[in-house]
GROMACS .gro file of C-alpha atoms in nm:
model
  246
    1GLU     CA    1  -0.871   1.464   0.091
    2ASN     CA    2  -0.566   1.532   0.309
    3PRO     CA    3  -0.308   1.748   0.129
    4ARG     CA    4  -0.096   1.785   0.442
    5ALA     CA    5  -0.053   1.409   0.481
    6LEU     CA    6   0.010   1.364   0.109
    7ASP     CA    7   0.277   1.634   0.113
    8LEU     CA    8   0.456   1.462   0.403
    9VAL     CA    9   0.433   1.124   0.231
   10LEU     CA   10   0.570   1.251  -0.102
   11ARG     CA   11   0.846   1.423   0.095
   12GLY     CA   12   0.922   1.079   0.239
   13TRP     CA   13   0.947   0.935  -0.111
   14ALA     CA   14   1.190   1.212  -0.206
   15ARG     CA   15   1.435   1.091   0.062
   16GLN     CA   16   1.443   0.725  -0.045
   17ARG     CA   17   1.787   0.564  -0.056
   18VAL     CA   18   1.688   0.426  -0.397
   19ALA     CA   19   1.484   0.686  -0.581
   20PRO     CA   20   1.163   0.577  -0.755
   21ASP     CA   21   1.152   0.615  -1.132
   22ILE     CA   22   0.790   0.732  -1.134
   23LEU     CA   23   0.541   0.836  -0.866
   24LEU     CA   24   0.169   0.809  -0.939
   25VAL     CA   25  -0.097   0.957  -0.711
   26ALA     CA   26  -0.434   0.780  -0.749
   27ASP     CA   27  -0.703   1.029  -0.653
   28ASP     CA   28  -1.071   0.951  -0.602
   29GLY     CA   29  -1.209   1.297  -0.669
   30SER     CA   30  -1.008   1.521  -0.435
   31GLY     CA   31  -0.993   1.898  -0.479
   32PRO     CA   32  -0.725   2.144  -0.590
   33GLY     CA   33  -0.517   2.100  -0.276
   34THR     CA   34  -0.428   1.742  -0.371
   35ALA     CA   35  -0.355   1.845  -0.730
   36ALA     CA   36  -0.121   2.120  -0.612
   37VAL     CA   37   0.076   1.890  -0.382
   38THR     CA   38   0.102   1.624  -0.653
   39ALA     CA   39   0.233   1.879  -0.904
   40ARG     CA   40   0.480   2.024  -0.654
   41TRP     CA   41   0.649   1.687  -0.612
   42GLY     CA   42   0.645   1.603  -0.983
   43ALA     CA   43   0.415   1.303  -0.944
   44THR     CA   44   0.174   1.182  -1.211
   45HIS     CA   45  -0.184   1.260  -1.107
   46VAL     CA   46  -0.445   0.992  -1.186
   47ARG     CA   47  -0.779   1.143  -1.086
   48LEU     CA   48  -1.130   1.007  -1.125
   49GLU     CA   49  -1.450   1.186  -1.027
   50HIS     CA   50  -1.577   1.060  -0.694
   51GLY     CA   51  -1.858   0.809  -0.722
   52GLU     CA   52  -2.060   0.654  -0.443
   53GLY     CA   53  -1.881   0.517  -0.139
   54PHE     CA   54  -1.515   0.425  -0.104
   55GLY     CA   55  -1.347   0.463  -0.443
   56LYS     CA   56  -1.002   0.315  -0.382
   57CYS     CA   57  -1.042   0.004  -0.600
   58ARG     CA   58  -1.157   0.189  -0.909
   59VAL     CA   59  -0.889   0.458  -0.900
   60ALA     CA   60  -0.611   0.215  -0.802
   61ASN     CA   61  -0.693   0.012  -1.112
   62ALA     CA   62  -0.685   0.329  -1.322
   63ALA     CA   63  -0.339   0.406  -1.183
   64VAL     CA   64  -0.218   0.057  -1.273
   65MET     CA   65  -0.330   0.110  -1.631
   66LYS     CA   66  -0.166   0.452  -1.641
   67ALA     CA   67   0.157   0.293  -1.517
   68ARG     CA   68   0.141   0.037  -1.797
   69GLU     CA   69   0.088   0.320  -2.046
   70LEU     CA   70   0.406   0.483  -1.911
   71GLY     CA   71   0.605   0.164  -1.962
   72VAL     CA   72   0.623   0.058  -1.598
   73SER     CA   73   0.673  -0.315  -1.531
   74TRP     CA   74   0.681  -0.327  -1.149
   75LEU     CA   75   0.471  -0.144  -0.890
   76LEU     CA   76   0.491  -0.061  -0.521
   77PHE     CA   77   0.151   0.024  -0.372
   78THR     CA   78   0.108   0.251  -0.071
   79ASP     CA   79  -0.140   0.508   0.062
   80GLY     CA   80  -0.134   0.885   0.092
   81ASP     CA   81  -0.115   0.870   0.472
   82TRP     CA   82   0.171   0.617   0.510
   83LEU     CA   83   0.520   0.765   0.552
   84PRO     CA   84   0.784   0.538   0.394
   85ALA     CA   85   1.099   0.439   0.578
   86ARG     CA   86   1.409   0.552   0.388
   87ASP     CA   87   1.499   0.196   0.280
   88LEU     CA   88   1.146   0.094   0.183
   89LEU     CA   89   1.185   0.088  -0.195
   90ALA     CA   90   1.534  -0.064  -0.171
   91ARG     CA   91   1.409  -0.353   0.044
   92HIS     CA   92   1.118  -0.428  -0.189
   93LEU     CA   93   1.352  -0.435  -0.487
   94GLU     CA   94   1.597  -0.662  -0.305
   95GLU     CA   95   1.328  -0.925  -0.251
   96THR     CA   96   1.148  -0.899  -0.585
   97ARG     CA   97   1.136  -1.227  -0.779
   98PRO     CA   98   0.926  -1.371  -1.060
   99ALA     CA   99   0.591  -1.507  -0.938
  100ARG     CA  100   0.622  -1.323  -0.606
  101PHE     CA  101   0.462  -1.023  -0.441
  102VAL     CA  102   0.633  -0.856  -0.148
  103SER     CA  103   0.460  -0.716   0.160
  104GLY     CA  104   0.610  -0.489   0.427
  105GLY     CA  105   0.498  -0.384   0.773
  106GLY     CA  106   0.279  -0.103   0.900
  107ILE     CA  107   0.333   0.100   1.216
  108ARG     CA  108   0.049   0.324   1.332
  109LEU     CA  109   0.156   0.648   1.491
  110ALA     CA  110  -0.047   0.801   1.774
  111ARG     CA  111  -0.273   1.098   1.704
  112GLY     CA  112  -0.056   1.347   1.888
  113VAL     CA  113   0.260   1.228   1.714
  114SER     CA  114   0.091   1.235   1.372
  115GLU     CA  115  -0.042   1.587   1.417
  116ALA     CA  116   0.296   1.718   1.538
  117ILE     CA  117   0.508   1.589   1.249
  118ARG     CA  118   0.658   1.872   1.044
  119PRO     CA  119   0.824   1.864   0.701
  120GLU     CA  120   1.170   1.885   0.854
  121ASP     CA  121   1.089   1.583   1.075
  122VAL     CA  122   1.031   1.383   0.758
  123ASP     CA  123   1.350   1.516   0.595
  124ARG     CA  124   1.551   1.399   0.897
  125GLY     CA  125   1.365   1.071   0.932
  126ASP     CA  126   1.257   1.156   1.286
  127PHE     CA  127   0.922   0.980   1.233
  128GLU     CA  128   1.112   0.649   1.211
  129ARG     CA  129   1.202   0.691   1.579
  130GLN     CA  130   0.853   0.775   1.712
  131GLY     CA  131   0.756   0.428   1.835
  132GLY     CA  132   0.403   0.345   1.730
  133ASN     CA  133   0.194   0.036   1.781
  134LYS     CA  134   0.439  -0.218   1.632
  135PRO     CA  135   0.798  -0.121   1.717
  136GLN     CA  136   0.908  -0.476   1.627
  137TYR     CA  137   0.869  -0.373   1.261
  138ALA     CA  138   1.156  -0.125   1.296
  139LEU     CA  139   1.428  -0.348   1.439
  140PRO     CA  140   1.804  -0.313   1.379
  141ARG     CA  141   1.873  -0.418   1.021
  142ALA     CA  142   2.059  -0.745   1.090
  143LEU     CA  143   1.796  -0.874   1.334
  144GLY     CA  144   1.514  -0.766   1.106
  145HIS     CA  145   1.666  -0.950   0.810
  146LEU     CA  146   1.697  -1.264   1.019
  147LEU     CA  147   1.334  -1.251   1.127
  148ASP     CA  148   1.219  -1.187   0.769
  149ARG     CA  149   1.393  -1.511   0.671
  150ILE     CA  150   1.273  -1.738   0.950
  151GLN     CA  151   0.916  -1.612   0.994
  152PRO     CA  152   0.659  -1.890   0.954
  153ARG     CA  153   0.367  -1.711   0.788
  154ARG     CA  154   0.301  -1.624   0.426
  155ALA     CA  155   0.250  -1.254   0.361
  156PRO     CA  156  -0.090  -1.103   0.292
  157TRP     CA  157  -0.128  -0.829   0.032
  158LYS     CA  158  -0.134  -0.488   0.203
  159GLY     CA  159  -0.246  -0.191  -0.004
  160GLY     CA  160  -0.033   0.040   0.209
  161ASN     CA  161   0.292  -0.151   0.158
  162SER     CA  162   0.308  -0.417  -0.114
  163SER     CA  163   0.482  -0.459  -0.447
  164ALA     CA  164   0.430  -0.683  -0.749
  165TRP     CA  165   0.491  -0.714  -1.121
  166LEU     CA  166   0.240  -0.509  -1.316
  167ASP     CA  167   0.155  -0.802  -1.545
  168ASP     CA  168   0.061  -1.015  -1.243
  169ILE     CA  169  -0.173  -0.745  -1.113
  170VAL     CA  170  -0.340  -0.707  -1.453
  171ARG     CA  171  -0.366  -1.084  -1.501
  172VAL     CA  172  -0.583  -1.123  -1.188
  173GLY     CA  173  -0.793  -0.815  -1.271
  174GLY     CA  174  -0.646  -0.580  -1.012
  175TYR     CA  175  -0.879  -0.467  -0.737
  176ASP     CA  176  -1.240  -0.585  -0.739
  177ASP     CA  177  -1.456  -0.273  -0.785
  178ARG     CA  178  -1.741  -0.427  -0.584
  179PHE     CA  179  -1.541  -0.380  -0.263
  180GLY     CA  180  -1.564  -0.064  -0.062
  181TRP     CA  181  -1.344  -0.021   0.243
  182GLY     CA  182  -1.234  -0.345   0.408
  183LEU     CA  183  -1.082  -0.673   0.279
  184GLU     CA  184  -1.026  -0.540  -0.074
  185ASP     CA  185  -0.653  -0.598  -0.024
  186ASN     CA  186  -0.710  -0.951   0.107
  187ASP     CA  187  -0.917  -1.034  -0.198
  188LEU     CA  188  -0.648  -0.914  -0.440
  189GLY     CA  189  -0.386  -1.108  -0.246
  190ALA     CA  190  -0.598  -1.423  -0.251
  191ARG     CA  191  -0.635  -1.408  -0.630
  192LEU     CA  192  -0.261  -1.352  -0.671
  193GLU     CA  193  -0.190  -1.656  -0.453
  194ASN     CA  194  -0.446  -1.864  -0.643
  195ALA     CA  195  -0.272  -1.761  -0.966
  196GLY     CA  196   0.064  -1.885  -0.835
  197VAL     CA  197   0.206  -1.548  -0.724
  198ARG     CA  198   0.330  -1.610  -0.371
  199GLY     CA  199   0.352  -1.349  -0.099
  200PHE     CA  200   0.684  -1.283   0.076
  201SER     CA  201   0.694  -1.074   0.393
  202ILE     CA  202   0.959  -0.815   0.478
  203ARG     CA  203   0.760  -0.666   0.762
  204TYR     CA  204   1.060  -0.647   0.998
  205THR     CA  205   1.278  -0.443   0.760
  206ALA     CA  206   1.040  -0.239   0.541
  207PRO     CA  207   0.792  -0.040   0.749
  208VAL     CA  208   0.560   0.242   0.661
  209TYR     CA  209   0.430   0.477   0.931
  210HIS     CA  210   0.062   0.562   0.938
  211LEU     CA  211  -0.049   0.916   1.007
  212TRP     CA  212  -0.355   0.906   1.233
  213HIS     CA  213  -0.694   1.015   1.098
  214GLU     CA  214  -1.060   0.955   1.155
  215ARG     CA  215  -1.227   0.670   0.961
  216PRO     CA  216  -1.587   0.774   0.893
  217TRP     CA  217  -1.620   0.525   0.607
  218VAL     CA  218  -1.606   0.212   0.827
  219ASN     CA  219  -1.929   0.019   0.772
  220GLN     CA  220  -1.981  -0.310   0.953
  221GLU     CA  221  -2.259  -0.426   0.721
  222ALA     CA  222  -2.034  -0.372   0.420
  223LEU     CA  223  -1.752  -0.557   0.596
  224ALA     CA  224  -1.980  -0.858   0.643
  225ARG     CA  225  -2.059  -0.856   0.269
  226HIS     CA  226  -1.694  -0.825   0.183
  227GLN     CA  227  -1.608  -1.118   0.409
  228LYS     CA  228  -1.849  -1.340   0.215
  229MET     CA  229  -1.700  -1.222  -0.115
  230LEU     CA  230  -1.348  -1.299   0.010
  231GLU     CA  231  -1.455  -1.642   0.129
  232GLU     CA  232  -1.596  -1.715  -0.217
  233THR     CA  233  -1.270  -1.607  -0.381
  234ARG     CA  234  -1.084  -1.850  -0.157
  235ARG     CA  235  -1.338  -2.132  -0.190
  236ALA     CA  236  -1.351  -2.113  -0.570
  237ARG     CA  237  -0.977  -2.050  -0.593
  238SER     CA  238  -1.055  -1.761  -0.824
  239THR     CA  239  -0.761  -1.622  -1.018
  240ARG     CA  240  -0.938  -1.325  -1.175
  241THR     CA  241  -1.222  -1.083  -1.108
  242GLU     CA  242  -1.443  -0.959  -1.387
  243HIS     CA  243  -1.517  -0.650  -1.177
  244GLY     CA  244  -1.177  -0.487  -1.202
  245ILE     CA  245  -0.919  -0.430  -1.474
  246ARG     CA  246  -1.063  -0.555  -1.803
   0.00000   0.00000   0.00000
């Protein structure tokens, strides 16, 4: 639970050049601080009681189903510690096509920078000028557009900055609940690709900025298991998991 980060992120969504129709906050058992921030920004709160381990996959799937209930047809996925650039939603919408998912870039801010960011810094967009580990993802617009077009690689799915049609996500079963932290995004992306939904990268023109935090949930043994599961998804060319959205 990190209400401060969530408040800054939702503030970032409030300054989008193209405003989102609906904001959903998927919450794996956080306390009243998260609920208060979510309510303050008028977002829809999708909360599940915390189970064992890393609960992202389960609650993300619940949020997808809530979005469908609300009549949503297209989704942009991000995390509660990624500040969106002002043009993020606009760029995803510009590149949305049938049978395509779109993936942007991620810039990690240093600890000192992350801890110093204030609400007014987000309002002014100052965080977009703080450098970070991948400044090439925040190039001048014309150059960034050119690189997005000529880049050689296909885009991976990134849970912090990807968009897709809701029906495509549901068709492949959403996130696989058997995954904890690590490679869960890769697995979803692999199933989308196997199902004919191709990734398109806009990493040079649609960044999100990561607020630093500790990562106590990293587990190398679990990562090794997840790697084998991902390899099986790719080997079998699986298009759906039975351990996700049913």
